[in-house]
Tab-separated table of C-alpha atoms in Angstrom:
chain	number	residue	atom	x	y	z
A	1	MET	CA	0.000	0.000	0.000
A	2	ALA	CA	2.544	2.470	-1.251
A	3	LEU	CA	0.484	5.631	-0.828
A	4	LEU	CA	-0.214	5.322	2.902
A	5	LEU	CA	3.114	3.797	3.876
A	6	GLU	CA	5.251	6.348	2.039
A	7	HIS	CA	6.255	7.837	5.376
A	8	GLU	CA	5.199	5.857	8.442
A	9	PHE	CA	3.960	7.318	11.700
A	10	ARG	CA	6.196	6.796	14.690
A	11	ALA	CA	4.915	4.605	17.483
A	12	LEU	CA	3.090	6.555	20.186
A	13	PRO	CA	5.433	6.999	23.182
A	14	ALA	CA	4.326	6.031	26.675
A	15	ASP	CA	3.837	9.672	27.721
A	16	LYS	CA	1.686	10.296	24.601
A	17	GLN	CA	3.786	13.341	23.692
A	18	ILE	CA	3.659	13.480	19.891
A	19	ASP	CA	6.702	15.100	18.269
A	20	THR	CA	5.529	17.704	15.772
A	21	GLU	CA	8.132	17.299	13.020
A	22	PRO	CA	7.786	13.524	12.391
A	23	PHE	CA	4.016	13.828	12.701
A	24	LEU	CA	3.949	16.501	9.987
A	25	GLU	CA	6.287	14.425	7.798
A	26	ALA	CA	3.898	11.472	8.053
A	27	VAL	CA	0.634	13.346	7.435
A	28	ALA	CA	2.123	15.307	4.514
A	29	HIS	CA	1.792	12.162	2.361
A	30	LEU	CA	-1.904	11.594	3.118
A	31	PRO	CA	-3.831	14.270	1.154
A	32	PRO	CA	-3.523	12.275	-2.128
A	33	PHE	CA	-5.689	9.611	-0.471
A	34	PHE	CA	-8.699	11.713	-1.433
A	35	ASP	CA	-7.707	11.519	-5.111
A	36	CYS	CA	-8.378	7.784	-4.835
A	37	LEU	CA	-12.037	8.453	-3.961
A	38	GLY	CA	-13.013	10.235	-7.179
A	39	ALA	CA	-15.899	12.763	-6.944
A	40	PRO	CA	-13.524	15.774	-7.073
A	41	ILE	CA	-16.314	18.280	-6.413
A	42	VAL	CA	-16.603	16.755	-2.926
A	43	TYR	CA	-13.202	15.402	-2.019
A	44	ALA	CA	-10.917	18.003	-3.654
A	45	PRO	CA	-11.930	20.587	-1.000
A	46	VAL	CA	-11.278	18.032	1.764
A	47	LYS	CA	-7.847	17.318	0.292
A	48	ALA	CA	-7.113	21.054	0.039
A	49	ASP	CA	-8.302	21.577	3.620
A	50	LEU	CA	-6.040	18.787	4.855
A	51	SER	CA	-3.037	20.211	2.975
A	52	GLY	CA	-3.785	23.745	4.150
A	53	ASN	CA	-4.003	22.734	7.790
A	54	ILE	CA	-0.724	20.822	7.570
A	55	LYS	CA	0.937	23.979	6.177
A	56	LYS	CA	-0.524	26.122	8.976
A	57	ILE	CA	0.768	23.784	11.670
A	58	ARG	CA	4.178	23.591	10.002
A	59	ALA	CA	4.425	27.389	9.811
A	60	VAL	CA	3.798	27.660	13.553
A	61	TYR	CA	6.230	24.836	14.297
A	62	GLU	CA	9.005	26.350	12.150
A	63	SER	CA	8.597	29.729	13.859
A	64	ASN	CA	10.066	28.118	16.987
A	65	PRO	CA	10.836	24.373	16.736
A	66	THR	CA	11.963	24.195	20.348
A	67	LYS	CA	8.859	25.834	21.776
A	68	PHE	CA	6.531	23.842	19.533
A	69	LYS	CA	8.414	20.524	19.712
A	70	THR	CA	5.259	18.483	20.415
A	71	LEU	CA	1.612	18.826	19.408
A	72	GLN	CA	0.756	19.173	23.091
A	73	SER	CA	3.144	22.117	23.463
A	74	ILE	CA	1.497	23.838	20.482
A	75	LEU	CA	-1.879	23.813	22.232
A	76	GLU	CA	-0.419	24.847	25.578
A	77	VAL	CA	1.633	27.726	24.185
A	78	GLU	CA	-1.154	28.988	21.913
A	79	LYS	CA	-3.627	28.888	24.798
A	80	GLU	CA	-1.296	31.196	26.725
A	81	MET	CA	-0.605	33.382	23.676
A	82	HIS	CA	-4.142	33.926	22.398
A	83	GLY	CA	-6.194	34.082	25.583
A	84	SER	CA	-9.948	34.186	25.023
A	85	ALA	CA	-9.543	33.777	21.222
A	86	TRP	CA	-8.159	30.266	21.779
A	87	PRO	CA	-8.852	27.553	20.611
A	88	LYS	CA	-10.395	29.068	17.476
A	89	VAL	CA	-7.017	30.301	16.227
A	90	GLY	CA	-3.654	29.252	14.888
A	91	ALA	CA	-2.276	25.746	14.761
A	92	THR	CA	-4.753	24.652	17.426
A	93	LEU	CA	-7.647	25.223	15.029
A	94	ALA	CA	-5.712	23.744	12.095
A	95	LEU	CA	-4.937	20.555	14.033
A	96	MET	CA	-8.564	20.302	15.142
A	97	TRP	CA	-9.725	20.096	11.518
A	98	LEU	CA	-6.726	18.008	10.445
A	99	LYS	CA	-7.537	15.298	12.965
A	100	ARG	CA	-11.100	15.119	11.591
A	101	GLY	CA	-9.811	14.531	8.066
A	102	LEU	CA	-7.454	11.880	9.406
A	103	LYS	CA	-10.325	10.310	11.336
A	104	PHE	CA	-12.289	9.996	8.080
A	105	ILE	CA	-9.373	8.135	6.467
A	106	GLN	CA	-8.860	5.938	9.522
A	107	VAL	CA	-12.510	4.907	9.911
A	108	LEU	CA	-12.932	4.193	6.192
A	109	LEU	CA	-9.821	2.016	6.090
A	110	GLN	CA	-10.683	0.256	9.357
A	111	SER	CA	-14.127	-0.511	7.968
A	112	LEU	CA	-12.542	-2.033	4.853
A	113	CYS	CA	-10.192	-4.128	6.986
A	114	ASP	CA	-13.090	-5.299	9.143
A	115	GLY	CA	-14.856	-6.572	6.047
A	116	GLU	CA	-17.900	-4.328	6.403
A	117	LYS	CA	-19.781	-4.243	3.107
A	118	ASP	CA	-23.120	-4.112	1.377
A	119	GLU	CA	-23.856	-7.801	0.898
A	120	ASP	CA	-25.839	-7.046	-2.268
A	121	ASN	CA	-22.999	-4.939	-3.723
A	122	PRO	CA	-19.786	-6.221	-2.085
A	123	ASN	CA	-17.458	-4.354	-4.455
A	124	LEU	CA	-18.854	-0.955	-3.488
A	125	ILE	CA	-17.430	1.139	-0.630
A	126	ARG	CA	-20.562	3.164	0.139
A	127	VAL	CA	-20.994	1.472	3.521
A	128	ASN	CA	-17.396	2.214	4.500
A	129	ALA	CA	-17.375	5.829	3.314
A	130	THR	CA	-20.758	6.591	4.871
A	131	LYS	CA	-19.593	5.229	8.223
A	132	ALA	CA	-16.418	7.314	8.016
A	133	TYR	CA	-18.365	10.462	7.203
A	134	GLU	CA	-20.894	9.866	9.992
A	135	LEU	CA	-18.211	9.337	12.638
A	136	ALA	CA	-15.639	11.909	11.534
A	137	LEU	CA	-17.244	14.844	9.750
A	138	ARG	CA	-21.016	14.963	9.513
A	139	LYS	CA	-21.791	16.773	12.769
A	140	TYR	CA	-19.373	19.551	11.818
A	141	HIS	CA	-21.039	20.174	8.436
A	142	GLY	CA	-24.108	22.225	7.638
A	143	TRP	CA	-27.104	20.830	5.778
A	144	MET	CA	-25.790	21.571	2.270
A	145	LEU	CA	-22.402	19.972	2.879
A	146	GLN	CA	-24.056	16.925	4.411
A	147	LYS	CA	-26.256	16.461	1.335
A	148	LEU	CA	-23.260	16.875	-0.960
A	149	PHE	CA	-21.181	14.295	0.885
A	150	LEU	CA	-23.926	11.734	1.285
A	151	GLY	CA	-24.788	12.068	-2.395
A	152	SER	CA	-21.149	11.560	-3.342
A	153	VAL	CA	-21.176	7.921	-2.191
A	154	TYR	CA	-22.775	7.004	-5.537
A	155	ALA	CA	-19.687	8.287	-7.364
A	156	LEU	CA	-17.147	6.411	-5.245
A	157	PRO	CA	-14.806	3.910	-6.936
A	158	TYR	CA	-15.200	0.160	-6.616
A	159	ARG	CA	-13.460	-1.435	-3.649
A	160	SER	CA	-11.031	-3.219	-5.992
A	161	ASP	CA	-10.196	0.052	-7.765
A	162	LEU	CA	-9.597	1.865	-4.462
A	163	LEU	CA	-7.218	-0.844	-3.262
A	164	LYS	CA	-5.347	-0.690	-6.567
A	165	ALA	CA	-5.153	3.114	-6.334
A	166	LEU	CA	-3.652	2.798	-2.852
A	167	GLU	CA	-0.924	0.654	-4.429
A	168	LYS	CA	-0.375	3.416	-7.012
A	169	GLY	CA	-1.757	1.238	-9.782
A	170	LYS	CA	0.381	-1.841	-9.110
A	171	GLU	CA	-1.201	-5.267	-9.294
A	172	VAL	CA	-1.081	-6.582	-5.718
A	173	LYS	CA	-3.156	-9.309	-4.089
A	174	GLU	CA	-6.058	-7.876	-2.088
A	175	GLU	CA	-5.002	-9.644	1.113
A	176	GLU	CA	-1.533	-8.091	0.839
A	177	THR	CA	-2.982	-4.604	0.493
A	178	LEU	CA	-5.349	-5.170	3.407
A	179	GLU	CA	-2.440	-6.335	5.568
A	180	LYS	CA	-0.560	-3.127	4.706
A	181	ILE	CA	-3.646	-1.098	5.605
A	182	HIS	CA	-3.767	-2.977	8.911
A	183	GLN	CA	-0.130	-2.074	9.607
A	184	PHE	CA	-0.841	1.583	8.805
A	185	LEU	CA	-3.818	1.568	11.175
A	186	LEU	CA	-1.770	0.042	13.992
A	187	LYS	CA	0.454	3.139	13.902
A	188	VAL	CA	-1.995	5.922	13.124
A	189	THR	CA	-4.903	4.910	15.394
A	190	PRO	CA	-3.118	5.364	18.760
A	191	ILE	CA	-1.739	8.716	17.616
A	192	LEU	CA	-5.139	9.925	16.465
A	193	ASP	CA	-6.768	8.718	19.674
A	194	ALA	CA	-4.141	10.613	21.690
A	195	ILE	CA	-4.822	13.826	19.751
A	196	TYR	CA	-8.572	13.524	20.341
A	197	GLU	CA	-7.914	12.815	24.027
A	198	MET	CA	-5.688	15.888	24.231
A	199	TYR	CA	-8.392	18.136	22.765
A	200	THR	CA	-10.938	16.763	25.226
A	201	LYS	CA	-8.669	17.209	28.250
A	202	MET	CA	-7.751	20.770	27.276
A	203	ASN	CA	-11.345	21.663	26.383
A	204	ALA	CA	-10.131	22.652	22.915
A	205	GLU	CA	-12.803	20.893	20.827
A	206	LEU	CA	-15.186	23.162	18.926
A	207	ASN	CA	-18.475	21.922	17.497
A	208	TYR	CA	-19.449	24.756	15.182
A	209	LYS	CA	-20.524	23.777	11.669
A	210	ALA	CA	-18.475	24.563	8.574
């Protein structure tokens, strides 16, 4: 699964402090995932949003790599810097939306690995994509965006085509690709869970609709 394993996530350390630089290096390779889903009118903006938020976090990190060494330190420092405007500012806001895009990818891929499918149409990924949207993004989208996304499931690629796209067009056995997806999920899921936990503990989660 060349696309997702191009730059692996580091294992989550025991203290759950996520180093910013290797995290950004890993997520920088993920926006092209949305090219694999087709329906550019829907997923191109999500890809652009993911890329834009990565750039915003990197800009903050590079302004002071020592001060912003970990994702946790970014939130802590920005909370002190921005006062009442926080958390709706800076890298804190960018990471909030970035984690939602990553959650969409994670849930979709986990659903594929778990074998969840429409028994009448097993080569479609509507079930997987709908679950990912429901769990990761829907409650943060207004009515129009929700309709657009839920309608887009009819333009999604076949399961077999998605798996091939993740291998960058190479012919690979499905079970091999699914095992690579599993390995990717083993790394990314604990990190994503830790980021969500951090936002909850710091009361940094915002539920306004885009």
